[in-house]
Coordinates of C-alpha atoms in Angstrom, one line a residue:
X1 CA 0.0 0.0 0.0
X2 CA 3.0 2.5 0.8
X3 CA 3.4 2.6 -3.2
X4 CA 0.7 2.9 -4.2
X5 CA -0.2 5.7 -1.4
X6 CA 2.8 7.6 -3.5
X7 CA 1.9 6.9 -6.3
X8 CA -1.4 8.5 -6.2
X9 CA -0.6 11.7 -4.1
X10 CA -0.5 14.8 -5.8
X11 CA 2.5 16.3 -4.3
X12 CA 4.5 12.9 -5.0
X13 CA 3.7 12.4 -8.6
X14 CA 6.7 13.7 -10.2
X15 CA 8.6 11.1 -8.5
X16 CA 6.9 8.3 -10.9
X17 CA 6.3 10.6 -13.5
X18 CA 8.3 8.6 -15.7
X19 CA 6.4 4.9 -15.5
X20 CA 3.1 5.2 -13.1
X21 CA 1.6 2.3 -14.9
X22 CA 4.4 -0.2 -14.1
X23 CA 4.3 0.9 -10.4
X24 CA 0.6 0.0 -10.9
X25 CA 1.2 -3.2 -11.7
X26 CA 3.8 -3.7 -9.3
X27 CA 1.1 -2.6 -6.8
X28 CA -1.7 -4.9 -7.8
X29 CA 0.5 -7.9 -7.8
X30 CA 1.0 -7.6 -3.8
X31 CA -1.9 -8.4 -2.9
X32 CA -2.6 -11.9 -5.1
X33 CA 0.7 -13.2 -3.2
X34 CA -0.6 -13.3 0.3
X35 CA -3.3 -14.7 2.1
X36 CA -4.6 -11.3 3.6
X37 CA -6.4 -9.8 0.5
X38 CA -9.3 -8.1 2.9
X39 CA -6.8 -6.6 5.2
X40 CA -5.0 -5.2 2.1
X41 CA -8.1 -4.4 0.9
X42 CA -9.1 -2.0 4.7
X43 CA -6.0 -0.7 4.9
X44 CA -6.3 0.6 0.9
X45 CA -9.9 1.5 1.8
X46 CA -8.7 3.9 4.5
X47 CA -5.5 5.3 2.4
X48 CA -8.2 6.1 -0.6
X49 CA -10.8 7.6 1.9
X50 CA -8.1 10.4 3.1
X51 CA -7.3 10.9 -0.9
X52 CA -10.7 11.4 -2.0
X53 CA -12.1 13.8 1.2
X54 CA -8.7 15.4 1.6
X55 CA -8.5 15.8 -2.0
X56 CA -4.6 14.9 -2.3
X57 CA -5.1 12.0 -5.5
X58 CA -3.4 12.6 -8.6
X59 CA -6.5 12.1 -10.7
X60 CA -9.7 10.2 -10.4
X61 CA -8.5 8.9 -13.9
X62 CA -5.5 7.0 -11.7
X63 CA -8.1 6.2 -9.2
X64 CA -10.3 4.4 -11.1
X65 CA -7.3 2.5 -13.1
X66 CA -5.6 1.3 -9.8
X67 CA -9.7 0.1 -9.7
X68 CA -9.7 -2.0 -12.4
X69 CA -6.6 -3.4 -11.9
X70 CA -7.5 -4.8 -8.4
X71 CA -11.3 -6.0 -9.9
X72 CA -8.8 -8.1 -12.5
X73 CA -6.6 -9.4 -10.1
X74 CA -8.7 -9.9 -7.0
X75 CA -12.6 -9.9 -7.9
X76 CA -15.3 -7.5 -8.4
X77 CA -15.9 -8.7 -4.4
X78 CA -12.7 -6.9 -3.3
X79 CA -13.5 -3.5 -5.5
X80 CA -17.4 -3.1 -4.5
X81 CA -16.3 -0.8 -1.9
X82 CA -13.9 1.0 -3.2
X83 CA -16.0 1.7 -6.4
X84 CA -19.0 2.7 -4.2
X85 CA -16.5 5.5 -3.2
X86 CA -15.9 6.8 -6.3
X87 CA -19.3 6.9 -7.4
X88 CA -20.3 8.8 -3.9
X89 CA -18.1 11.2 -4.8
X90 CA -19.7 11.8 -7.9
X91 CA -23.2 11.7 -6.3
X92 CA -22.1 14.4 -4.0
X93 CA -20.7 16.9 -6.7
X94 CA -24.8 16.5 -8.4
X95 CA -26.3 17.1 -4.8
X96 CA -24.3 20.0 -4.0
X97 CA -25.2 21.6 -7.4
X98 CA -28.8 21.1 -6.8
X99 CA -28.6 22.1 -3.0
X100 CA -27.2 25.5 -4.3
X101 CA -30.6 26.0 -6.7
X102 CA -32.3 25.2 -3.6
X103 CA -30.5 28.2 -1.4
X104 CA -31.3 30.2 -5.2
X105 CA -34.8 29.8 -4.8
X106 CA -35.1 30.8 -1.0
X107 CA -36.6 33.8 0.2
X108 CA -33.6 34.8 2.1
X109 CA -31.2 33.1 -0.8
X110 CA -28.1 32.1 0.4
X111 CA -27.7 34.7 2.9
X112 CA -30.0 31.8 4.3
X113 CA -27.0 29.7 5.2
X114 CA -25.5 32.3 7.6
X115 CA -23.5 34.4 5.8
X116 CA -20.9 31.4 4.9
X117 CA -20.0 29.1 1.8
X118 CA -21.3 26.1 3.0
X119 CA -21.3 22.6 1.0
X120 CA -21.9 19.1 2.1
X121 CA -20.3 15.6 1.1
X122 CA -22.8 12.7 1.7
X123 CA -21.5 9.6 1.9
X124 CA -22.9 5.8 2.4
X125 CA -22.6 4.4 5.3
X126 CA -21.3 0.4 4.3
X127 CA -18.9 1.8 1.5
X128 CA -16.8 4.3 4.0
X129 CA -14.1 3.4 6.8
X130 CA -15.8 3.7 10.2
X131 CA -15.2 7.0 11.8
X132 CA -15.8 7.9 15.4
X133 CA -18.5 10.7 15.4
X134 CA -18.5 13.4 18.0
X135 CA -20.9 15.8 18.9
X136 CA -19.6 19.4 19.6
X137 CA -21.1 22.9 20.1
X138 CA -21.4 24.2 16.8
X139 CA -21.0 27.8 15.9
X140 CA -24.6 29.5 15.5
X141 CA -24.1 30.0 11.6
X142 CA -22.6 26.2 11.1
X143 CA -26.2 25.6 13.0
X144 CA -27.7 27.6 10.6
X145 CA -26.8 26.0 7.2
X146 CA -26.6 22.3 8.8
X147 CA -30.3 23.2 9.6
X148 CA -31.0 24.5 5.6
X149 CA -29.4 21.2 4.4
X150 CA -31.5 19.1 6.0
X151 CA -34.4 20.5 5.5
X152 CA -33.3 20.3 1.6
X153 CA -32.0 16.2 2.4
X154 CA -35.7 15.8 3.7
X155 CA -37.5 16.9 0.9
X156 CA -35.3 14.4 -1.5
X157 CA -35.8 11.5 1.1
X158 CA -37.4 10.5 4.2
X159 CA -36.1 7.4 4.6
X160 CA -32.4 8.0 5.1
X161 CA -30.7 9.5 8.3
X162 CA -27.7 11.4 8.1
X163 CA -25.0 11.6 10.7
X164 CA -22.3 14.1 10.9
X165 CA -18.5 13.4 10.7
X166 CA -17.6 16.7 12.1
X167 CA -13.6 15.3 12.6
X168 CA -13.7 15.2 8.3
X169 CA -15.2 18.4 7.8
X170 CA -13.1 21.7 6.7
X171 CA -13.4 25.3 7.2
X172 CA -11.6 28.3 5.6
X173 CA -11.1 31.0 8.5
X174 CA -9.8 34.7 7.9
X175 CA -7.4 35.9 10.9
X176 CA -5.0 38.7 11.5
X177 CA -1.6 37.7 13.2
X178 CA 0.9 40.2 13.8
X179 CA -1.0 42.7 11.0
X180 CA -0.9 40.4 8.6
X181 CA -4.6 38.5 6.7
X182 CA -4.1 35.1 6.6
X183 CA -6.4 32.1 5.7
X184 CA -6.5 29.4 7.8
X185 CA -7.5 25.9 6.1
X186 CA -8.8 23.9 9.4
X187 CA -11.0 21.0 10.2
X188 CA -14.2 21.6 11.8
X189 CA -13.3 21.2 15.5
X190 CA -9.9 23.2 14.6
X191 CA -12.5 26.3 13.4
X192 CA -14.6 26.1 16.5
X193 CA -11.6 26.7 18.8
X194 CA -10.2 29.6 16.5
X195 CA -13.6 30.9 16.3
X196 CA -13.4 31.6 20.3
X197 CA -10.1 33.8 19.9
X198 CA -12.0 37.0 18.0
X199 CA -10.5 39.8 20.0
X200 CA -7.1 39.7 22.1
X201 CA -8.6 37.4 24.9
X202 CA -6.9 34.7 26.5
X203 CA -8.6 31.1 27.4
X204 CA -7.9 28.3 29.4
X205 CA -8.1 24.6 28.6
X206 CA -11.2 23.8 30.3
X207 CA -13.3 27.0 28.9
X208 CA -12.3 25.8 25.3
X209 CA -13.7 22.5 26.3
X210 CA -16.5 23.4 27.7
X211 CA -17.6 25.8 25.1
X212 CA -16.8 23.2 22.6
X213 CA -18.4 20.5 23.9
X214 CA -14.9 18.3 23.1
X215 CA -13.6 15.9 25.4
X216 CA -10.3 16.3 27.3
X217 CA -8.0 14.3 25.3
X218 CA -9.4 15.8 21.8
X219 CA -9.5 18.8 23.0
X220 CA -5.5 18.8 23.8
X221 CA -5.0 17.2 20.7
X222 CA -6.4 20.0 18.9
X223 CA -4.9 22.3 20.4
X224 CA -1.5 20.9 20.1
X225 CA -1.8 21.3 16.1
X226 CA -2.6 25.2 16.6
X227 CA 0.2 25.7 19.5
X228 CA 2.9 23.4 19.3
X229 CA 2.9 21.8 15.9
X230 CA 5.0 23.8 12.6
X231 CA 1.8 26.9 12.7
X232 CA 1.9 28.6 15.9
X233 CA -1.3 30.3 15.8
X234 CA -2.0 30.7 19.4
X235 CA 0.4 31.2 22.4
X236 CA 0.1 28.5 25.4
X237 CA 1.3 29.4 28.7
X238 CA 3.4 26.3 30.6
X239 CA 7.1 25.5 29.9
X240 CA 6.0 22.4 28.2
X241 CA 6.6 22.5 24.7
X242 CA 5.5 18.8 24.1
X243 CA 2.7 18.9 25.7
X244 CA -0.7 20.7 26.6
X245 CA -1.1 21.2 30.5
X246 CA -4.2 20.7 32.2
X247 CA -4.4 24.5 33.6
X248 CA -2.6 25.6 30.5
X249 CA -4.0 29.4 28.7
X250 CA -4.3 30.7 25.3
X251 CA -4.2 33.5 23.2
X252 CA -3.5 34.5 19.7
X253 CA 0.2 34.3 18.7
X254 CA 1.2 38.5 17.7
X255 CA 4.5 37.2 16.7
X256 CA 3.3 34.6 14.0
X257 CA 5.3 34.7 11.0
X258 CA 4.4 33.1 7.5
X259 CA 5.0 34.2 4.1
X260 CA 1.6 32.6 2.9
X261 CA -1.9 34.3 2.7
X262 CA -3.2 30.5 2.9
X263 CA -2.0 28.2 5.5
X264 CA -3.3 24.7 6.1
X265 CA -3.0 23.6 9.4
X266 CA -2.9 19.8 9.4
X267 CA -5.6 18.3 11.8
X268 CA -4.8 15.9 14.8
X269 CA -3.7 12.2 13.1
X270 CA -6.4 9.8 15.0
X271 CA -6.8 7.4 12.5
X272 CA -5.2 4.0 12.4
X273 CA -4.2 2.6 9.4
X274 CA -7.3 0.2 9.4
X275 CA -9.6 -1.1 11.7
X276 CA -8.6 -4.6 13.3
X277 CA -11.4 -5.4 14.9
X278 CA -13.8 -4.7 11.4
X279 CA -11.6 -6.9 9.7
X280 CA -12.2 -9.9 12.4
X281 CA -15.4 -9.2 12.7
X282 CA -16.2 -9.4 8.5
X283 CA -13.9 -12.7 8.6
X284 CA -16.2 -14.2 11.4
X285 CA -18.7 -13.5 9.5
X286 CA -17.0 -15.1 6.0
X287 CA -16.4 -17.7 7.6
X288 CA -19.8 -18.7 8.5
X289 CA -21.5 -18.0 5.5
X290 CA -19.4 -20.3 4.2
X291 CA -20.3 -22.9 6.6
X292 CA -23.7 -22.4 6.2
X293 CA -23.7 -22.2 2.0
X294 CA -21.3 -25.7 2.1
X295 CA -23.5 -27.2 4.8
X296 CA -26.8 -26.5 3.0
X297 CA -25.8 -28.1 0.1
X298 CA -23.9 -31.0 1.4
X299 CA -26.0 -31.7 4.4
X300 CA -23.6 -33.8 6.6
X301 CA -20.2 -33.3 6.8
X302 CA -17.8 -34.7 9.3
X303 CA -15.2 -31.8 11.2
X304 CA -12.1 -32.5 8.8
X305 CA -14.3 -32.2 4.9
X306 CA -16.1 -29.1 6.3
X307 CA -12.2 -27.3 7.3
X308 CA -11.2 -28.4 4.1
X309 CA -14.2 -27.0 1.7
X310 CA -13.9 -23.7 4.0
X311 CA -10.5 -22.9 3.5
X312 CA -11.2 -24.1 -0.5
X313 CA -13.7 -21.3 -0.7
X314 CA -12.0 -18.8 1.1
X315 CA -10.2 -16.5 -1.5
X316 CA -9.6 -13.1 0.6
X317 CA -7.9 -15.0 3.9
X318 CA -6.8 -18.3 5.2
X319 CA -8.0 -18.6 8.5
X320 CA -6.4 -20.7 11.6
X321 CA -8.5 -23.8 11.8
X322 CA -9.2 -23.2 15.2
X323 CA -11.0 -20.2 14.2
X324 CA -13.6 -22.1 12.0
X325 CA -13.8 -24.5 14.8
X326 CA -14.8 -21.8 16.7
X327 CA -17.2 -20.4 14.0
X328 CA -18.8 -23.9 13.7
X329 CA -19.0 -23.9 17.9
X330 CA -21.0 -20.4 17.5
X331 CA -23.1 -22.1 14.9
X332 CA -24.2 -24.8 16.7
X333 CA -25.1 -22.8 19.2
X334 CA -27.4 -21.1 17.2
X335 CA -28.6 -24.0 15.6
X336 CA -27.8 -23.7 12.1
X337 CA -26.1 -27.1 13.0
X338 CA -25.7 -30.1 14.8
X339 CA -23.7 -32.8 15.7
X340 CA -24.4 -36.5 14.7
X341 CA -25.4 -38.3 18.4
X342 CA -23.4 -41.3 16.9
X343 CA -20.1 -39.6 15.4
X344 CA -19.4 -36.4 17.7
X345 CA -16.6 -35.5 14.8
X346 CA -19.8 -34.8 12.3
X347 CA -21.9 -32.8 11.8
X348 CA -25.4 -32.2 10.1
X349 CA -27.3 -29.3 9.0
X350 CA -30.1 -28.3 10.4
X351 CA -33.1 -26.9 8.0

């Protein structure tokens, strides 16, 4: 994945300029080696979720190539998610266009949104990486235009619920440091905590949390990337230069330097590579549909023939036999199966 993850970055793709395609291939043959295909398959799934929402790929051209190639080599299977994606994406870019005739068309137009530019990026639930969601205290006009998309979402459909990913969202604030305009590119949470500094005052840990609604440990996390980390945009009291103190203040940094009008100020890294527990959980589940789908059709089995026929069907993984032992166990116990009351190694399925 670390290839391809260059490969496909904006900023890194001079460095391959000069034969992408072979690193492709190169690429897609790593994961029809190995017997971990789905773990390849989350951990690409969470590298091409940061490209698409951060909007660092090279080209949804290369996107959709590195696609195929997988789909070739691994299964249409392995790619539904990904493509899913890619085609939200492209959903989103239509919505967005016809949420903006809907501001048009109201009374107050888009002044209706609270004086800001506001757009959305819906996404499906199944396709996507799970990401932990987190309420805050959202600035009145964030309140404001939320409020104006959903009413707009309702009309289109009752039947779907949306749930914001406020830790993926991002916000282009205007500040003056040391006399000089600059434009802050920040994540949501990152805007509601710069949004408290308007004037000269100075804050202490727990008033940004409370007046955020953040926990502790985010909200030191945040503030680290605005006081600690390359952008010194606020001042912290404390010796610590590590670390946020518990009855550490704040205020806006007069002597910030930077050449730039536009500075992005990375967010917080909380996301791990992929998710270990989703991928046992979807093998646990592979693993007894596979049970099941060999069992209905075979009827009686004994322990060593159903192993074998499991580990024949799986293509993704090869799991420890002990595991499918285990799956079969949790089977029983649900009575999908049972075991022969004259030959305890076999076992029969149940109808």
């Amino acid at each position: 994945p670390r290839h391809r993850q260059v490969l496909l970055r904006r900023a890194d793709v001079v460095v391959l300029r000069s034969d992408p395609e072979e690193v492709r291939r190169a690429v897609v043959r790593q994961p029809g080696r190995g017997s971990d295909k789905d773990l390849f398959a989350e951990i690409y799934r969470n590298q091409l979720s940061k490209r698409l929402l951060y909007e660092t790929s090279a080209s949804e051209d290369a996107e959709k190539s590195m696609i195929a190639k997988l789909k070739m080599k691994c299964g249409a299977q392995f790619t539904s998610k990904l493509e899913g994606m890619i085609n939200d994406l492209s959903l989103a870019g239509d919505l967005i266009k016809e949420f903006r005739e809907h501001c048009d068309h109201l009374d107050e137009g888009r002044s209706a949104l609270g004086g800001i530019d506001f757009s959305v990026t819906v996404l499906t639930t199944g396709f996507w990486p799970s990401y932990q969601v987190q309420d805050a205290n959202l600035h009145p006009q964030m309140q404001k235009a939320i409020q104006v998309f959903h009413n707009f979402y309702n009309m289109r459909t009752q039947h779907r619920r949306l749930q914001w990913i406020h830790s993926l969202g991002q916000a282009s604030i205007q500040g003056k440091l040391n006399n000089r305009r600059h434009d802050l590119i920040v994540n949501s949470y990152q805007a509601l905590i710069l949004l408290l500094f308007t004037k000269d005052e100075s804050h202490d840990l727990a008033f940004i949390q409370n007046a955020t609604g953040l926990d502790q440990q985010l909200t030191k996390k945040l503030m680290m990337t605005l006081t600690i980390s390359k952008y010194k945009i606020l001042t912290k009291s404390g010796g610590d230069t590590k670390a946020i103190e518990d009855d550490a203040t704040f205020t806006p940094n007069d002597s910030f330097q930077c050449p730039h009008r536009k500075i992005k100020i990375p967010p917080p890294t909380t996301e791990e590579t992929h998710n270990k527990e989703r991928v046992e959980e979807d093998r646990s589940i592979a693993i007894e549909a596979a049970i099941v789908r060999i069992m209905k059709m075979r009827r009686t089995l004994s322990h060593q023939q159903l192993v074998t026929e499991v580990l024949t069907q799986l293509s993704t993984f090869k799991p420890n036999p002990k595991l499918i032992k285990q799956r079969i166990e949790h089977l029983i116990d649900r009575e999908y199966l049972e075991r022969d009351p004259n030959q305890a190694s076999t076992y029969r399925y149940l109808a």
